[in-house]
Amino acid sequence: MLTTTRKGNWMEIIIPKNWEGKTIEEIFRKHWESPRKLTHSFRMEDKVLINGNRANWNLPLVIKDKLLIKLFEEEETDIIANFHEIEVLYEDDHLIVINKPPFMNTHPNDKTDNNTLLNSVLFYLQSKGETGNIRHVHRLDRDTTGAILFAKHQLAGAILDRMLEKREIKRTYIAKVHGLLKIKRGTINEPIGRDRHHPTKRRVSRSGQDAITHYQVLKEEKNTSYVACWLETGKTHQIRVHLSYLGHSLIGDVLYGGKPLCNRQALHAAKLEFIHPFTEEKIICYAPLIDTPAIFTGIDVYSI
């Protein structure tokens, strides 16, 4: 684990042994895989110091030296802060994980959409005096509940975006579906593309993008199954499309053949796992079920 401390607008890192001999350029470009443009801005705007002095990006780092990076600055945003009670699952200076309620978009789809989770998180942070511009790292459908990750500043957002792309952020979902699955544990590796007959619907398509969902049946009752799903890819409606393709649509998911036995599709993002981009500790967030006792009965998210 790295030793990091916030010092006003700056993050201080005590150079660890495994960084000794590396350059700041290497830390940004190879270790964090920061985008070239963002790295350039840190360099040209003198946002990196060594022991309080302007850093030479090409000199080897020395163990126990103090690296200071200016991360926490006021940023302009077009998002309007709007109060809605939220449940925080994890938070520090760099990121925040929220347990998303149902019937709420992750982020605005147009300038008039101000009742999203992003608006609510911005209000929560501003009420604490934080003036950064938060970024959602991934999305959940409007009616899906559960853990969703936001970055609080540009560098955290860039690193977490790269981690998501490299499948280093593990997401576990619980779905309640119609029927009993013949194969209780498996992988659905079927490409997903747009349905040309419907503006928002997706479908399994040979010409679509790669999509991989791992699943395991957790519980069966009557003619329904509770299924845990792990995403390797993050395509729109992926779990809904894949389980429908198997012949087991989500309960409540009328778009993909489910019966309207509840007021939304029965899908919950129950667990989120990743390595913290700066402290390098493992973060595991469990999202308690929200407003769904009639949908998910007898399921313990902490046992997944």
PDB file of N, CA and C in Angstrom, residues 140-206:
ATOM      1  N   LEU A 140     -25.476   2.519 -14.692  1.00  0.00           N
ATOM      2  CA  LEU A 140     -26.521   1.519 -14.467  1.00  0.00           C
ATOM      3  C   LEU A 140     -27.788   2.015 -15.156  1.00  0.00           C
ATOM      4  N   ASP A 141     -28.589   1.084 -15.657  1.00  0.00           N
ATOM      5  CA  ASP A 141     -29.870   1.455 -16.260  1.00  0.00           C
ATOM      6  C   ASP A 141     -30.726   2.209 -15.246  1.00  0.00           C
ATOM      7  N   ARG A 142     -31.664   2.967 -15.748  1.00  0.00           N
ATOM      8  CA  ARG A 142     -32.537   3.779 -14.901  1.00  0.00           C
ATOM      9  C   ARG A 142     -33.199   2.957 -13.799  1.00  0.00           C
ATOM     10  N   ASP A 143     -33.678   1.777 -14.122  1.00  0.00           N
ATOM     11  CA  ASP A 143     -34.431   0.981 -13.156  1.00  0.00           C
ATOM     12  C   ASP A 143     -33.569  -0.007 -12.373  1.00  0.00           C
ATOM     13  N   THR A 144     -32.286  -0.077 -12.691  1.00  0.00           N
ATOM     14  CA  THR A 144     -31.376  -0.982 -11.980  1.00  0.00           C
ATOM     15  C   THR A 144     -30.838  -0.279 -10.738  1.00  0.00           C
ATOM     16  N   THR A 145     -30.735  -1.019  -9.644  1.00  0.00           N
ATOM     17  CA  THR A 145     -30.213  -0.475  -8.394  1.00  0.00           C
ATOM     18  C   THR A 145     -28.800  -0.991  -8.143  1.00  0.00           C
ATOM     19  N   GLY A 146     -28.118  -0.365  -7.156  1.00  0.00           N
ATOM     20  CA  GLY A 146     -26.857  -0.931  -6.701  1.00  0.00           C
ATOM     21  C   GLY A 146     -25.641  -0.031  -6.842  1.00  0.00           C
ATOM     22  N   ALA A 147     -24.470  -0.646  -6.662  1.00  0.00           N
ATOM     23  CA  ALA A 147     -23.199   0.078  -6.532  1.00  0.00           C
ATOM     24  C   ALA A 147     -22.760   0.699  -7.851  1.00  0.00           C
ATOM     25  N   ILE A 148     -22.418   1.979  -7.776  1.00  0.00           N
ATOM     26  CA  ILE A 148     -21.929   2.682  -8.951  1.00  0.00           C
ATOM     27  C   ILE A 148     -20.810   3.634  -8.520  1.00  0.00           C
ATOM     28  N   LEU A 149     -19.767   3.703  -9.333  1.00  0.00           N
ATOM     29  CA  LEU A 149     -18.517   4.360  -8.974  1.00  0.00           C
ATOM     30  C   LEU A 149     -18.375   5.713  -9.678  1.00  0.00           C
ATOM     31  N   PHE A 150     -17.983   6.740  -8.901  1.00  0.00           N
ATOM     32  CA  PHE A 150     -17.709   8.071  -9.433  1.00  0.00           C
ATOM     33  C   PHE A 150     -16.287   8.484  -9.040  1.00  0.00           C
ATOM     34  N   ALA A 151     -15.615   9.190  -9.945  1.00  0.00           N
ATOM     35  CA  ALA A 151     -14.298   9.765  -9.652  1.00  0.00           C
ATOM     36  C   ALA A 151     -14.480  11.237  -9.298  1.00  0.00           C
ATOM     37  N   LYS A 152     -13.649  11.713  -8.351  1.00  0.00           N
ATOM     38  CA  LYS A 152     -13.784  13.090  -7.892  1.00  0.00           C
ATOM     39  C   LYS A 152     -12.874  14.074  -8.621  1.00  0.00           C
ATOM     40  N   HIS A 153     -11.892  13.586  -9.360  1.00  0.00           N
ATOM     41  CA  HIS A 153     -11.018  14.499 -10.103  1.00  0.00           C
ATOM     42  C   HIS A 153     -10.529  13.822 -11.373  1.00  0.00           C
ATOM     43  N   GLN A 154      -9.874  14.569 -12.243  1.00  0.00           N
ATOM     44  CA  GLN A 154      -9.522  14.107 -13.582  1.00  0.00           C
ATOM     45  C   GLN A 154      -8.594  12.895 -13.579  1.00  0.00           C
ATOM     46  N   LEU A 155      -7.563  12.930 -12.750  1.00  0.00           N
ATOM     47  CA  LEU A 155      -6.597  11.833 -12.770  1.00  0.00           C
ATOM     48  C   LEU A 155      -7.236  10.541 -12.286  1.00  0.00           C
ATOM     49  N   ALA A 156      -8.026  10.608 -11.223  1.00  0.00           N
ATOM     50  CA  ALA A 156      -8.732   9.415 -10.748  1.00  0.00           C
ATOM     51  C   ALA A 156      -9.666   8.891 -11.829  1.00  0.00           C
ATOM     52  N   GLY A 157     -10.374   9.803 -12.506  1.00  0.00           N
ATOM     53  CA  GLY A 157     -11.284   9.391 -13.570  1.00  0.00           C
ATOM     54  C   GLY A 157     -10.568   8.697 -14.704  1.00  0.00           C
ATOM     55  N   ALA A 158      -9.407   9.227 -15.108  1.00  0.00           N
ATOM     56  CA  ALA A 158      -8.649   8.634 -16.213  1.00  0.00           C
ATOM     57  C   ALA A 158      -8.130   7.246 -15.840  1.00  0.00           C
ATOM     58  N   ILE A 159      -7.615   7.097 -14.613  1.00  0.00           N
ATOM     59  CA  ILE A 159      -7.091   5.794 -14.188  1.00  0.00           C
ATOM     60  C   ILE A 159      -8.216   4.771 -14.073  1.00  0.00           C
ATOM     61  N   LEU A 160      -9.339   5.168 -13.483  1.00  0.00           N
ATOM     62  CA  LEU A 160     -10.459   4.237 -13.312  1.00  0.00           C
ATOM     63  C   LEU A 160     -11.084   3.862 -14.657  1.00  0.00           C
ATOM     64  N   ASP A 161     -11.133   4.802 -15.602  1.00  0.00           N
ATOM     65  CA  ASP A 161     -11.619   4.481 -16.957  1.00  0.00           C
ATOM     66  C   ASP A 161     -10.745   3.404 -17.590  1.00  0.00           C
ATOM     67  N   ARG A 162      -9.435   3.548 -17.439  1.00  0.00           N
ATOM     68  CA  ARG A 162      -8.504   2.558 -17.986  1.00  0.00           C
ATOM     69  C   ARG A 162      -8.675   1.215 -17.291  1.00  0.00           C
ATOM     70  N   MET A 163      -8.873   1.220 -15.976  1.00  0.00           N
ATOM     71  CA  MET A 163      -9.081  -0.020 -15.233  1.00  0.00           C
ATOM     72  C   MET A 163     -10.356  -0.727 -15.687  1.00  0.00           C
ATOM     73  N   LEU A 164     -11.408   0.051 -15.934  1.00  0.00           N
ATOM     74  CA  LEU A 164     -12.659  -0.538 -16.415  1.00  0.00           C
ATOM     75  C   LEU A 164     -12.457  -1.166 -17.785  1.00  0.00           C
ATOM     76  N   GLU A 165     -11.741  -0.457 -18.661  1.00  0.00           N
ATOM     77  CA  GLU A 165     -11.475  -0.964 -20.003  1.00  0.00           C
ATOM     78  C   GLU A 165     -10.661  -2.255 -19.962  1.00  0.00           C
ATOM     79  N   LYS A 166      -9.729  -2.350 -19.006  1.00  0.00           N
ATOM     80  CA  LYS A 166      -8.891  -3.538 -18.871  1.00  0.00           C
ATOM     81  C   LYS A 166      -9.535  -4.612 -17.992  1.00  0.00           C
ATOM     82  N   ARG A 167     -10.783  -4.420 -17.628  1.00  0.00           N
ATOM     83  CA  ARG A 167     -11.563  -5.381 -16.841  1.00  0.00           C
ATOM     84  C   ARG A 167     -10.971  -5.614 -15.449  1.00  0.00           C
ATOM     85  N   GLU A 168     -10.433  -4.548 -14.876  1.00  0.00           N
ATOM     86  CA  GLU A 168      -9.845  -4.625 -13.544  1.00  0.00           C
ATOM     87  C   GLU A 168     -10.804  -4.147 -12.459  1.00  0.00           C
ATOM     88  N   ILE A 169     -12.011  -3.769 -12.855  1.00  0.00           N
ATOM     89  CA  ILE A 169     -13.071  -3.433 -11.904  1.00  0.00           C
ATOM     90  C   ILE A 169     -14.134  -4.515 -12.028  1.00  0.00           C
ATOM     91  N   LYS A 170     -14.300  -5.289 -10.966  1.00  0.00           N
ATOM     92  CA  LYS A 170     -15.208  -6.442 -11.011  1.00  0.00           C
ATOM     93  C   LYS A 170     -16.573  -6.041 -10.462  1.00  0.00           C
ATOM     94  N   ARG A 171     -17.613  -6.317 -11.254  1.00  0.00           N
ATOM     95  CA  ARG A 171     -18.983  -5.985 -10.860  1.00  0.00           C
ATOM     96  C   ARG A 171     -19.826  -7.258 -10.784  1.00  0.00           C
ATOM     97  N   THR A 172     -20.500  -7.444  -9.661  1.00  0.00           N
ATOM     98  CA  THR A 172     -21.359  -8.614  -9.459  1.00  0.00           C
ATOM     99  C   THR A 172     -22.799  -8.155  -9.323  1.00  0.00           C
ATOM    100  N   TYR A 173     -23.679  -8.735 -10.127  1.00  0.00           N
ATOM    101  CA  TYR A 173     -25.091  -8.382 -10.130  1.00  0.00           C
ATOM    102  C   TYR A 173     -25.928  -9.572  -9.655  1.00  0.00           C
ATOM    103  N   ILE A 174     -27.110  -9.268  -9.136  1.00  0.00           N
ATOM    104  CA  ILE A 174     -28.112 -10.295  -8.840  1.00  0.00           C
ATOM    105  C   ILE A 174     -29.321 -10.025  -9.731  1.00  0.00           C
ATOM    106  N   ALA A 175     -29.747 -11.069 -10.445  1.00  0.00           N
ATOM    107  CA  ALA A 175     -30.933 -10.967 -11.297  1.00  0.00           C
ATOM    108  C   ALA A 175     -31.941 -12.031 -10.872  1.00  0.00           C
ATOM    109  N   LYS A 176     -33.204 -11.680 -10.928  1.00  0.00           N
ATOM    110  CA  LYS A 176     -34.265 -12.666 -10.702  1.00  0.00           C
ATOM    111  C   LYS A 176     -34.947 -12.901 -12.046  1.00  0.00           C
ATOM    112  N   VAL A 177     -34.944 -14.151 -12.494  1.00  0.00           N
ATOM    113  CA  VAL A 177     -35.392 -14.461 -13.852  1.00  0.00           C
ATOM    114  C   VAL A 177     -36.507 -15.492 -13.849  1.00  0.00           C
ATOM    115  N   HIS A 178     -37.208 -15.541 -14.960  1.00  0.00           N
ATOM    116  CA  HIS A 178     -38.247 -16.558 -15.158  1.00  0.00           C
ATOM    117  C   HIS A 178     -37.604 -17.913 -15.444  1.00  0.00           C
ATOM    118  N   GLY A 179     -38.140 -18.962 -14.869  1.00  0.00           N
ATOM    119  CA  GLY A 179     -37.727 -20.317 -15.203  1.00  0.00           C
ATOM    120  C   GLY A 179     -36.530 -20.811 -14.409  1.00  0.00           C
ATOM    121  N   LEU A 180     -36.206 -22.092 -14.610  1.00  0.00           N
ATOM    122  CA  LEU A 180     -35.076 -22.745 -13.953  1.00  0.00           C
ATOM    123  C   LEU A 180     -34.012 -23.049 -15.001  1.00  0.00           C
ATOM    124  N   LEU A 181     -32.819 -22.555 -14.798  1.00  0.00           N
ATOM    125  CA  LEU A 181     -31.742 -22.741 -15.764  1.00  0.00           C
ATOM    126  C   LEU A 181     -31.234 -24.179 -15.728  1.00  0.00           C
ATOM    127  N   LYS A 182     -31.089 -24.792 -16.896  1.00  0.00           N
ATOM    128  CA  LYS A 182     -30.577 -26.162 -16.968  1.00  0.00           C
ATOM    129  C   LYS A 182     -29.104 -26.221 -16.552  1.00  0.00           C
ATOM    130  N   ILE A 183     -28.318 -25.268 -17.026  1.00  0.00           N
ATOM    131  CA  ILE A 183     -26.899 -25.192 -16.657  1.00  0.00           C
ATOM    132  C   ILE A 183     -26.777 -24.143 -15.558  1.00  0.00           C
ATOM    133  N   LYS A 184     -26.374 -24.584 -14.370  1.00  0.00           N
ATOM    134  CA  LYS A 184     -26.425 -23.725 -13.188  1.00  0.00           C
ATOM    135  C   LYS A 184     -25.261 -22.718 -13.113  1.00  0.00           C
ATOM    136  N   ARG A 185     -24.191 -22.976 -13.810  1.00  0.00           N
ATOM    137  CA  ARG A 185     -23.056 -22.052 -13.816  1.00  0.00           C
ATOM    138  C   ARG A 185     -22.440 -22.071 -15.208  1.00  0.00           C
ATOM    139  N   GLY A 186     -22.174 -20.895 -15.767  1.00  0.00           N
ATOM    140  CA  GLY A 186     -21.620 -20.890 -17.116  1.00  0.00           C
ATOM    141  C   GLY A 186     -21.238 -19.493 -17.564  1.00  0.00           C
ATOM    142  N   THR A 187     -20.929 -19.390 -18.852  1.00  0.00           N
ATOM    143  CA  THR A 187     -20.525 -18.129 -19.471  1.00  0.00           C
ATOM    144  C   THR A 187     -21.322 -17.914 -20.748  1.00  0.00           C
ATOM    145  N   ILE A 188     -21.849 -16.713 -20.910  1.00  0.00           N
ATOM    146  CA  ILE A 188     -22.555 -16.334 -22.129  1.00  0.00           C
ATOM    147  C   ILE A 188     -21.622 -15.424 -22.918  1.00  0.00           C
ATOM    148  N   ASN A 189     -21.135 -15.910 -24.023  1.00  0.00           N
ATOM    149  CA  ASN A 189     -20.203 -15.155 -24.872  1.00  0.00           C
ATOM    150  C   ASN A 189     -20.877 -14.919 -26.218  1.00  0.00           C
ATOM    151  N   GLU A 190     -21.712 -13.907 -26.253  1.00  0.00           N
ATOM    152  CA  GLU A 190     -22.484 -13.594 -27.454  1.00  0.00           C
ATOM    153  C   GLU A 190     -22.425 -12.094 -27.722  1.00  0.00           C
ATOM    154  N   PRO A 191     -22.066 -11.681 -28.944  1.00  0.00           N
ATOM    155  CA  PRO A 191     -21.974 -10.249 -29.264  1.00  0.00           C
ATOM    156  C   PRO A 191     -23.336  -9.565 -29.208  1.00  0.00           C
ATOM    157  N   ILE A 192     -23.325  -8.303 -28.839  1.00  0.00           N
ATOM    158  CA  ILE A 192     -24.568  -7.541 -28.691  1.00  0.00           C
ATOM    159  C   ILE A 192     -24.526  -6.310 -29.598  1.00  0.00           C
ATOM    160  N   GLY A 193     -25.621  -6.102 -30.317  1.00  0.00           N
ATOM    161  CA  GLY A 193     -25.747  -4.928 -31.176  1.00  0.00           C
ATOM    162  C   GLY A 193     -27.114  -4.296 -31.019  1.00  0.00           C
ATOM    163  N   ARG A 194     -27.341  -3.205 -31.715  1.00  0.00           N
ATOM    164  CA  ARG A 194     -28.629  -2.527 -31.660  1.00  0.00           C
ATOM    165  C   ARG A 194     -29.710  -3.331 -32.395  1.00  0.00           C
ATOM    166  N   ASP A 195     -30.926  -3.206 -31.911  1.00  0.00           N
ATOM    167  CA  ASP A 195     -32.082  -3.775 -32.598  1.00  0.00           C
ATOM    168  C   ASP A 195     -32.618  -2.698 -33.541  1.00  0.00           C
ATOM    169  N   ARG A 196     -32.497  -2.938 -34.845  1.00  0.00           N
ATOM    170  CA  ARG A 196     -32.878  -1.888 -35.801  1.00  0.00           C
ATOM    171  C   ARG A 196     -34.374  -1.596 -35.803  1.00  0.00           C
ATOM    172  N   HIS A 197     -35.159  -2.421 -35.136  1.00  0.00           N
ATOM    173  CA  HIS A 197     -36.607  -2.213 -35.097  1.00  0.00           C
ATOM    174  C   HIS A 197     -37.062  -1.459 -33.851  1.00  0.00           C
ATOM    175  N   HIS A 198     -36.097  -1.124 -32.953  1.00  0.00           N
ATOM    176  CA  HIS A 198     -36.472  -0.459 -31.704  1.00  0.00           C
ATOM    177  C   HIS A 198     -35.368   0.537 -31.331  1.00  0.00           C
ATOM    178  N   PRO A 199     -35.706   1.750 -30.921  1.00  0.00           N
ATOM    179  CA  PRO A 199     -34.690   2.792 -30.701  1.00  0.00           C
ATOM    180  C   PRO A 199     -33.739   2.529 -29.533  1.00  0.00           C
ATOM    181  N   THR A 200     -34.173   1.789 -28.508  1.00  0.00           N
ATOM    182  CA  THR A 200     -33.318   1.573 -27.331  1.00  0.00           C
ATOM    183  C   THR A 200     -32.963   0.111 -27.081  1.00  0.00           C
ATOM    184  N   LYS A 201     -33.657  -0.775 -27.758  1.00  0.00           N
ATOM    185  CA  LYS A 201     -33.454  -2.198 -27.492  1.00  0.00           C
ATOM    186  C   LYS A 201     -32.163  -2.716 -28.135  1.00  0.00           C
ATOM    187  N   ARG A 202     -31.529  -3.688 -27.447  1.00  0.00           N
ATOM    188  CA  ARG A 202     -30.364  -4.386 -27.980  1.00  0.00           C
ATOM    189  C   ARG A 202     -30.725  -5.847 -28.219  1.00  0.00           C
ATOM    190  N   ARG A 203     -29.846  -6.539 -28.952  1.00  0.00           N
ATOM    191  CA  ARG A 203     -30.080  -7.955 -29.218  1.00  0.00           C
ATOM    192  C   ARG A 203     -28.752  -8.639 -29.484  1.00  0.00           C
ATOM    193  N   VAL A 204     -28.730  -9.959 -29.339  1.00  0.00           N
ATOM    194  CA  VAL A 204     -27.560 -10.732 -29.746  1.00  0.00           C
ATOM    195  C   VAL A 204     -27.470 -10.655 -31.263  1.00  0.00           C
ATOM    196  N   SER A 205     -26.284 -10.270 -31.761  1.00  0.00           N
ATOM    197  CA  SER A 205     -26.107 -10.046 -33.195  1.00  0.00           C
ATOM    198  C   SER A 205     -24.694 -10.431 -33.595  1.00  0.00           C
ATOM    199  N   ARG A 206     -24.568 -11.160 -34.683  1.00  0.00           N
ATOM    200  CA  ARG A 206     -23.232 -11.565 -35.163  1.00  0.00           C
ATOM    201  C   ARG A 206     -22.359 -10.356 -35.470  1.00  0.00           C
TER     202      ARG A 206
END
